[in-house]
PDB file of C-alpha atoms in Angstrom:
ATOM      1  CA  UNK A 186     170.249  67.285 134.606  1.00  0.00           C
ATOM      2  CA  UNK A 187     167.683  66.014 131.941  1.00  0.00           C
ATOM      3  CA  UNK A 188     163.591  66.957 132.059  1.00  0.00           C
ATOM      4  CA  UNK A 189     160.246  65.829 130.366  1.00  0.00           C
ATOM      5  CA  UNK A 190     157.970  67.938 129.045  1.00  0.00           C
ATOM      6  CA  UNK A 191     154.119  67.386 128.812  1.00  0.00           C
ATOM      7  CA  UNK A 192     153.200  69.941 127.397  1.00  0.00           C
ATOM      8  CA  UNK A 193     149.414  69.281 127.463  1.00  0.00           C
ATOM      9  CA  UNK A 194     148.343  69.039 130.944  1.00  0.00           C
ATOM     10  CA  UNK A 195     144.825  68.317 129.826  1.00  0.00           C
ATOM     11  CA  UNK A 196     143.293  67.542 127.379  1.00  0.00           C
ATOM     12  CA  UNK A 197     139.112  67.275 126.483  1.00  0.00           C
ATOM     13  CA  UNK A 198     138.493  65.223 123.646  1.00  0.00           C
ATOM     14  CA  UNK A 199     134.882  63.552 122.010  1.00  0.00           C
ATOM     15  CA  UNK A 200     135.298  59.506 120.869  1.00  0.00           C
ATOM     16  CA  UNK A 201     136.091  58.657 117.774  1.00  0.00           C
ATOM     17  CA  UNK A 202     138.322  61.848 117.806  1.00  0.00           C
ATOM     18  CA  UNK A 203     142.463  61.618 116.838  1.00  0.00           C
ATOM     19  CA  UNK A 204     144.423  61.989 120.173  1.00  0.00           C
ATOM     20  CA  UNK A 205     148.031  63.308 120.276  1.00  0.00           C
ATOM     21  CA  UNK A 206     149.689  63.977 123.326  1.00  0.00           C
ATOM     22  CA  UNK A 207     153.379  65.929 123.331  1.00  0.00           C
ATOM     23  CA  UNK A 208     156.555  64.631 124.740  1.00  0.00           C
ATOM     24  CA  UNK A 209     159.392  66.444 124.515  1.00  0.00           C
ATOM     25  CA  UNK A 210     163.070  66.147 126.553  1.00  0.00           C
ATOM     26  CA  UNK A 211     166.622  67.250 127.065  1.00  0.00           C
ATOM     27  CA  UNK A 212     169.083  64.466 127.233  1.00  0.00           C
ATOM     28  CA  UNK A 213     171.149  64.807 124.471  1.00  0.00           C
ATOM     29  CA  UNK A 214     172.665  61.099 124.162  1.00  0.00           C
ATOM     30  CA  UNK A 215     170.913  57.362 123.448  1.00  0.00           C
ATOM     31  CA  UNK A 216     167.445  57.518 125.273  1.00  0.00           C
ATOM     32  CA  UNK A 217     165.184  54.254 125.961  1.00  0.00           C
ATOM     33  CA  UNK A 218     161.443  56.263 126.309  1.00  0.00           C
ATOM     34  CA  UNK A 219     158.496  55.176 126.882  1.00  0.00           C
ATOM     35  CA  UNK A 220     154.769  56.413 128.001  1.00  0.00           C
ATOM     36  CA  UNK A 221     152.535  54.876 131.164  1.00  0.00           C
ATOM     37  CA  UNK A 222     148.742  55.591 131.701  1.00  0.00           C
ATOM     38  CA  UNK A 223     146.950  55.440 134.794  1.00  0.00           C
ATOM     39  CA  UNK A 224     143.331  54.457 134.806  1.00  0.00           C
ATOM     40  CA  UNK A 225     141.037  56.087 138.008  1.00  0.00           C
ATOM     41  CA  UNK A 226     141.617  54.496 140.773  1.00  0.00           C
ATOM     42  CA  UNK A 227     144.146  52.056 139.156  1.00  0.00           C
ATOM     43  CA  UNK A 228     148.214  51.981 139.344  1.00  0.00           C
ATOM     44  CA  UNK A 229     150.693  52.916 136.968  1.00  0.00           C
ATOM     45  CA  UNK A 230     150.403  50.306 133.644  1.00  0.00           C
ATOM     46  CA  UNK A 231     152.782  50.211 130.520  1.00  0.00           C
ATOM     47  CA  UNK A 232     151.328  51.597 127.103  1.00  0.00           C
ATOM     48  CA  UNK A 233     154.506  50.958 125.019  1.00  0.00           C
ATOM     49  CA  UNK A 234     158.127  51.283 125.057  1.00  0.00           C
ATOM     50  CA  UNK A 235     161.188  52.342 122.114  1.00  0.00           C
ATOM     51  CA  UNK A 236     164.885  50.872 123.288  1.00  0.00           C
ATOM     52  CA  UNK A 237     166.326  50.887 119.801  1.00  0.00           C
ATOM     53  CA  UNK A 238     165.221  49.866 116.000  1.00  0.00           C
ATOM     54  CA  UNK A 239     161.472  50.494 114.399  1.00  0.00           C
ATOM     55  CA  UNK A 240     160.948  54.370 115.889  1.00  0.00           C
ATOM     56  CA  UNK A 241     157.089  53.947 115.089  1.00  0.00           C
ATOM     57  CA  UNK A 242     155.921  51.934 118.179  1.00  0.00           C
ATOM     58  CA  UNK A 243     152.848  50.203 118.356  1.00  0.00           C
ATOM     59  CA  UNK A 244     151.256  49.758 122.199  1.00  0.00           C
ATOM     60  CA  UNK A 245     148.439  48.093 123.614  1.00  0.00           C
ATOM     61  CA  UNK A 246     144.937  49.669 123.443  1.00  0.00           C
ATOM     62  CA  UNK A 247     145.509  50.908 119.716  1.00  0.00           C
ATOM     63  CA  UNK A 248     148.019  53.914 121.367  1.00  0.00           C
ATOM     64  CA  UNK A 249     151.782  53.996 118.865  1.00  0.00           C
ATOM     65  CA  UNK A 250     154.022  56.690 119.679  1.00  0.00           C
ATOM     66  CA  UNK A 251     157.283  57.624 117.394  1.00  0.00           C
ATOM     67  CA  UNK A 252     160.145  58.145 118.154  1.00  0.00           C
ATOM     68  CA  UNK A 253     162.010  62.028 116.670  1.00  0.00           C
ATOM     69  CA  UNK A 254     165.270  61.909 117.437  1.00  0.00           C
ATOM     70  CA  UNK A 255     165.903  65.063 115.489  1.00  0.00           C
ATOM     71  CA  UNK A 256     163.054  66.867 117.492  1.00  0.00           C
ATOM     72  CA  UNK A 257     163.366  64.941 121.101  1.00  0.00           C
ATOM     73  CA  UNK A 258     160.356  64.323 120.779  1.00  0.00           C
ATOM     74  CA  UNK A 259     158.217  60.620 120.859  1.00  0.00           C
ATOM     75  CA  UNK A 260     154.921  61.820 120.983  1.00  0.00           C
ATOM     76  CA  UNK A 261     151.610  60.147 121.594  1.00  0.00           C
ATOM     77  CA  UNK A 262     148.680  59.136 119.075  1.00  0.00           C
ATOM     78  CA  UNK A 263     145.598  57.342 119.255  1.00  0.00           C
ATOM     79  CA  UNK A 264     143.573  57.842 115.525  1.00  0.00           C
ATOM     80  CA  UNK A 265     139.791  56.935 117.684  1.00  0.00           C
ATOM     81  CA  UNK A 266     139.864  57.763 121.401  1.00  0.00           C
ATOM     82  CA  UNK A 267     137.369  55.628 123.756  1.00  0.00           C
ATOM     83  CA  UNK A 268     135.949  56.400 126.863  1.00  0.00           C
ATOM     84  CA  UNK A 269     137.749  54.282 128.200  1.00  0.00           C
ATOM     85  CA  UNK A 270     140.526  55.979 127.641  1.00  0.00           C
ATOM     86  CA  UNK A 271     139.607  58.005 129.816  1.00  0.00           C
ATOM     87  CA  UNK A 272     142.715  58.364 132.192  1.00  0.00           C
ATOM     88  CA  UNK A 273     146.023  60.291 133.054  1.00  0.00           C
ATOM     89  CA  UNK A 274     149.377  59.375 130.946  1.00  0.00           C
ATOM     90  CA  UNK A 275     152.475  60.058 131.413  1.00  0.00           C
ATOM     91  CA  UNK A 276     156.229  60.565 128.836  1.00  0.00           C
ATOM     92  CA  UNK A 277     158.712  59.213 130.193  1.00  0.00           C
ATOM     93  CA  UNK A 278     163.035  59.184 129.212  1.00  0.00           C
ATOM     94  CA  UNK A 279     165.504  56.936 130.738  1.00  0.00           C
ATOM     95  CA  UNK A 280     168.942  57.564 129.078  1.00  0.00           C
ATOM     96  CA  UNK A 281     170.687  54.761 127.893  1.00  0.00           C
ATOM     97  CA  UNK A 282     173.002  53.664 129.862  1.00  0.00           C
ATOM     98  CA  UNK A 283     171.170  55.172 133.509  1.00  0.00           C
ATOM     99  CA  UNK A 284     169.134  52.974 134.981  1.00  0.00           C
ATOM    100  CA  UNK A 285     167.000  56.501 136.491  1.00  0.00           C
ATOM    101  CA  UNK A 286     164.112  57.307 134.272  1.00  0.00           C
ATOM    102  CA  UNK A 287     162.681  60.849 134.086  1.00  0.00           C
ATOM    103  CA  UNK A 288     158.701  61.322 134.127  1.00  0.00           C
ATOM    104  CA  UNK A 289     156.745  64.359 133.449  1.00  0.00           C
ATOM    105  CA  UNK A 290     154.231  65.926 134.948  1.00  0.00           C
ATOM    106  CA  UNK A 291     151.233  64.375 132.846  1.00  0.00           C
ATOM    107  CA  UNK A 292     148.132  64.571 130.559  1.00  0.00           C
ATOM    108  CA  UNK A 293     145.040  63.859 132.139  1.00  0.00           C
ATOM    109  CA  UNK A 294     142.603  62.779 129.337  1.00  0.00           C
ATOM    110  CA  UNK A 295     139.382  63.659 129.550  1.00  0.00           C
ATOM    111  CA  UNK A 296     136.481  61.510 126.552  1.00  0.00           C
ATOM    112  CA  UNK A 297     133.449  62.719 126.180  1.00  0.00           C
ATOM    113  CA  UNK A 298     130.802  59.873 124.937  1.00  0.00           C
TER     114      UNK A 298
ATOM    115  CA  UNK B  18     152.015  36.554 137.939  1.00  0.00           C
ATOM    116  CA  UNK B  19     150.969  38.815 141.030  1.00  0.00           C
ATOM    117  CA  UNK B  20     151.462  42.423 141.153  1.00  0.00           C
ATOM    118  CA  UNK B  21     154.257  44.770 142.975  1.00  0.00           C
ATOM    119  CA  UNK B  22     151.770  45.360 146.760  1.00  0.00           C
ATOM    120  CA  UNK B  23     151.941  48.109 148.944  1.00  0.00           C
ATOM    121  CA  UNK B  24     150.836  48.758 151.833  1.00  0.00           C
ATOM    122  CA  UNK B  25     149.078  50.651 153.247  1.00  0.00           C
ATOM    123  CA  UNK B  26     146.962  52.513 150.401  1.00  0.00           C
ATOM    124  CA  UNK B  27     146.016  55.481 152.939  1.00  0.00           C
ATOM    125  CA  UNK B  28     147.664  57.199 155.533  1.00  0.00           C
ATOM    126  CA  UNK B  29     146.679  60.334 157.771  1.00  0.00           C
ATOM    127  CA  UNK B  30     149.399  61.745 159.926  1.00  0.00           C
ATOM    128  CA  UNK B  31     150.251  64.875 162.308  1.00  0.00           C
ATOM    129  CA  UNK B  32     153.364  66.243 160.625  1.00  0.00           C
ATOM    130  CA  UNK B  33     156.097  65.431 162.911  1.00  0.00           C
ATOM    131  CA  UNK B  34     154.490  61.852 163.119  1.00  0.00           C
ATOM    132  CA  UNK B  35     156.233  58.879 162.057  1.00  0.00           C
ATOM    133  CA  UNK B  36     155.028  56.889 159.176  1.00  0.00           C
ATOM    134  CA  UNK B  37     156.444  54.073 157.370  1.00  0.00           C
ATOM    135  CA  UNK B  38     155.253  52.030 153.479  1.00  0.00           C
ATOM    136  CA  UNK B  39     156.457  48.952 152.476  1.00  0.00           C
ATOM    137  CA  UNK B  40     156.713  47.145 149.298  1.00  0.00           C
ATOM    138  CA  UNK B  41     156.851  43.654 148.129  1.00  0.00           C
ATOM    139  CA  UNK B  42     158.106  43.828 144.006  1.00  0.00           C
ATOM    140  CA  UNK B  43     156.851  41.106 141.697  1.00  0.00           C
ATOM    141  CA  UNK B  44     158.984  37.607 142.062  1.00  0.00           C
ATOM    142  CA  UNK B  45     162.036  37.495 140.877  1.00  0.00           C
ATOM    143  CA  UNK B  46     162.546  41.550 140.276  1.00  0.00           C
ATOM    144  CA  UNK B  47     166.311  42.670 140.748  1.00  0.00           C
ATOM    145  CA  UNK B  48     165.244  46.631 140.903  1.00  0.00           C
ATOM    146  CA  UNK B  49     162.966  48.250 143.508  1.00  0.00           C
ATOM    147  CA  UNK B  50     162.064  51.949 143.158  1.00  0.00           C
ATOM    148  CA  UNK B  51     160.062  54.249 145.476  1.00  0.00           C
ATOM    149  CA  UNK B  52     158.765  57.378 144.047  1.00  0.00           C
ATOM    150  CA  UNK B  53     156.706  60.384 145.188  1.00  0.00           C
ATOM    151  CA  UNK B  54     153.988  61.654 142.842  1.00  0.00           C
ATOM    152  CA  UNK B  55     152.048  65.286 144.467  1.00  0.00           C
ATOM    153  CA  UNK B  56     149.235  65.849 142.767  1.00  0.00           C
ATOM    154  CA  UNK B  57     149.333  67.598 139.753  1.00  0.00           C
ATOM    155  CA  UNK B  58     153.054  65.899 138.480  1.00  0.00           C
ATOM    156  CA  UNK B  59     154.859  63.368 137.839  1.00  0.00           C
ATOM    157  CA  UNK B  60     156.455  60.704 139.236  1.00  0.00           C
ATOM    158  CA  UNK B  61     159.655  61.116 141.626  1.00  0.00           C
ATOM    159  CA  UNK B  62     161.974  59.347 142.171  1.00  0.00           C
ATOM    160  CA  UNK B  63     163.359  58.816 145.391  1.00  0.00           C
ATOM    161  CA  UNK B  64     165.557  55.201 146.094  1.00  0.00           C
ATOM    162  CA  UNK B  65     166.206  52.817 143.182  1.00  0.00           C
ATOM    163  CA  UNK B  66     167.903  49.689 144.635  1.00  0.00           C
ATOM    164  CA  UNK B  67     169.321  46.370 142.713  1.00  0.00           C
ATOM    165  CA  UNK B  68     168.621  43.622 145.126  1.00  0.00           C
ATOM    166  CA  UNK B  69     170.358  45.136 148.689  1.00  0.00           C
ATOM    167  CA  UNK B  70     171.553  47.604 147.415  1.00  0.00           C
ATOM    168  CA  UNK B  71     171.121  51.488 146.904  1.00  0.00           C
ATOM    169  CA  UNK B  72     171.667  52.325 142.863  1.00  0.00           C
ATOM    170  CA  UNK B  73     170.327  55.997 143.273  1.00  0.00           C
ATOM    171  CA  UNK B  74     169.711  57.817 146.494  1.00  0.00           C
ATOM    172  CA  UNK B  75     170.273  61.933 144.278  1.00  0.00           C
ATOM    173  CA  UNK B  76     166.690  63.005 145.115  1.00  0.00           C
ATOM    174  CA  UNK B  77     165.884  61.097 149.331  1.00  0.00           C
ATOM    175  CA  UNK B  78     165.763  63.718 151.893  1.00  0.00           C
ATOM    176  CA  UNK B  79     167.564  61.875 153.638  1.00  0.00           C
ATOM    177  CA  UNK B  80     166.941  64.332 156.945  1.00  0.00           C
ATOM    178  CA  UNK B  81     163.525  62.884 157.170  1.00  0.00           C
ATOM    179  CA  UNK B  82     163.543  59.718 154.261  1.00  0.00           C
ATOM    180  CA  UNK B  83     165.219  56.240 154.675  1.00  0.00           C
ATOM    181  CA  UNK B  84     164.041  53.610 153.144  1.00  0.00           C
ATOM    182  CA  UNK B  85     166.021  49.803 152.758  1.00  0.00           C
ATOM    183  CA  UNK B  86     165.569  46.213 151.350  1.00  0.00           C
ATOM    184  CA  UNK B  87     167.572  44.543 153.825  1.00  0.00           C
ATOM    185  CA  UNK B  88     166.801  40.975 152.067  1.00  0.00           C
ATOM    186  CA  UNK B  89     166.812  42.118 148.246  1.00  0.00           C
ATOM    187  CA  UNK B  90     162.793  41.630 147.859  1.00  0.00           C
ATOM    188  CA  UNK B  91     160.237  43.377 150.756  1.00  0.00           C
ATOM    189  CA  UNK B  92     161.178  47.101 151.011  1.00  0.00           C
ATOM    190  CA  UNK B  93     160.467  49.495 153.368  1.00  0.00           C
ATOM    191  CA  UNK B  94     159.708  53.923 153.601  1.00  0.00           C
ATOM    192  CA  UNK B  95     160.306  55.679 156.431  1.00  0.00           C
ATOM    193  CA  UNK B  96     159.703  58.689 157.337  1.00  0.00           C
ATOM    194  CA  UNK B  97     160.193  60.693 160.457  1.00  0.00           C
ATOM    195  CA  UNK B  98     159.240  63.841 160.933  1.00  0.00           C
ATOM    196  CA  UNK B  99     157.106  64.107 158.477  1.00  0.00           C
ATOM    197  CA  UNK B 100     156.165  68.026 157.060  1.00  0.00           C
ATOM    198  CA  UNK B 101     153.127  69.343 155.262  1.00  0.00           C
ATOM    199  CA  UNK B 102     154.536  68.761 152.694  1.00  0.00           C
ATOM    200  CA  UNK B 103     155.086  65.702 152.744  1.00  0.00           C
ATOM    201  CA  UNK B 104     151.522  65.106 151.447  1.00  0.00           C
ATOM    202  CA  UNK B 105     151.425  62.809 148.114  1.00  0.00           C
ATOM    203  CA  UNK B 106     151.003  59.346 146.945  1.00  0.00           C
ATOM    204  CA  UNK B 107     154.168  57.054 147.049  1.00  0.00           C
ATOM    205  CA  UNK B 108     154.901  54.522 144.605  1.00  0.00           C
ATOM    206  CA  UNK B 109     155.895  51.678 144.517  1.00  0.00           C
ATOM    207  CA  UNK B 110     157.854  49.730 141.028  1.00  0.00           C
ATOM    208  CA  UNK B 111     160.204  47.057 140.494  1.00  0.00           C
ATOM    209  CA  UNK B 112     161.660  45.768 137.150  1.00  0.00           C
ATOM    210  CA  UNK B 113     163.280  41.952 136.206  1.00  0.00           C
ATOM    211  CA  UNK B 114     166.861  44.215 135.998  1.00  0.00           C
ATOM    212  CA  UNK B 115     168.089  48.712 135.554  1.00  0.00           C
ATOM    213  CA  UNK B 116     167.030  48.749 131.829  1.00  0.00           C
ATOM    214  CA  UNK B 117     163.934  47.170 131.726  1.00  0.00           C
ATOM    215  CA  UNK B 118     160.213  48.697 131.849  1.00  0.00           C
ATOM    216  CA  UNK B 119     158.910  48.988 135.395  1.00  0.00           C
ATOM    217  CA  UNK B 120     155.737  47.710 136.897  1.00  0.00           C
ATOM    218  CA  UNK B 121     153.933  49.799 139.316  1.00  0.00           C
ATOM    219  CA  UNK B 122     152.160  49.111 143.042  1.00  0.00           C
ATOM    220  CA  UNK B 123     149.249  50.872 143.370  1.00  0.00           C
ATOM    221  CA  UNK B 124     150.335  53.370 145.595  1.00  0.00           C
ATOM    222  CA  UNK B 125     150.555  54.818 149.386  1.00  0.00           C
ATOM    223  CA  UNK B 126     148.363  58.218 149.707  1.00  0.00           C
ATOM    224  CA  UNK B 127     149.865  59.881 152.316  1.00  0.00           C
ATOM    225  CA  UNK B 128     148.248  62.715 153.786  1.00  0.00           C
ATOM    226  CA  UNK B 129     150.287  65.268 155.930  1.00  0.00           C
ATOM    227  CA  UNK B 130     147.479  66.835 158.948  1.00  0.00           C
TER     228      UNK B 130
END
């Protein structure tokens, strides 16, 4: 069965620091990849997605992610975080041809002002 | 555009009682998902509907959980009887098709005591 690993469970940064959250998956074929964010007290929202094409994907709020097929990775990045980025971040993977997405366990990000 | 609506937001029940959750997806979305999110973990898919048919329910504990989407729109998820380990947030999500990104509701936080 496919699995999704998010290596950093808790990340604490100061404002203006750079962010990189890791996501690796175990499926060997074509995949669709997603990053979702959950702000405190709010529902899960899509940050960005990769289906095909340019492996560097730009999302909302200055986030981007790079799909590296050889490493089975889809890491999330932001050059300069803000206090408002404090949230839980989830990576999700859906094998091509499947309707079933699998989520990682999430990374809790706290940004100090 | 109205989002995914779920009710109730919170529910506390005693073990062995029954409980039901309701979800109204975004209008026109054919695919509906129910996820279980236990504290500290990522969402785990319980069941996925395409219109009123079940696409996948392999992770649904069918001895106590049931779900239906009779008219291909609203859906209900029921637990009977509840166990302590069912304490979690139950998330409903919908997507236009099974191949597009999912939009999530606020969730129902269930506490079984």
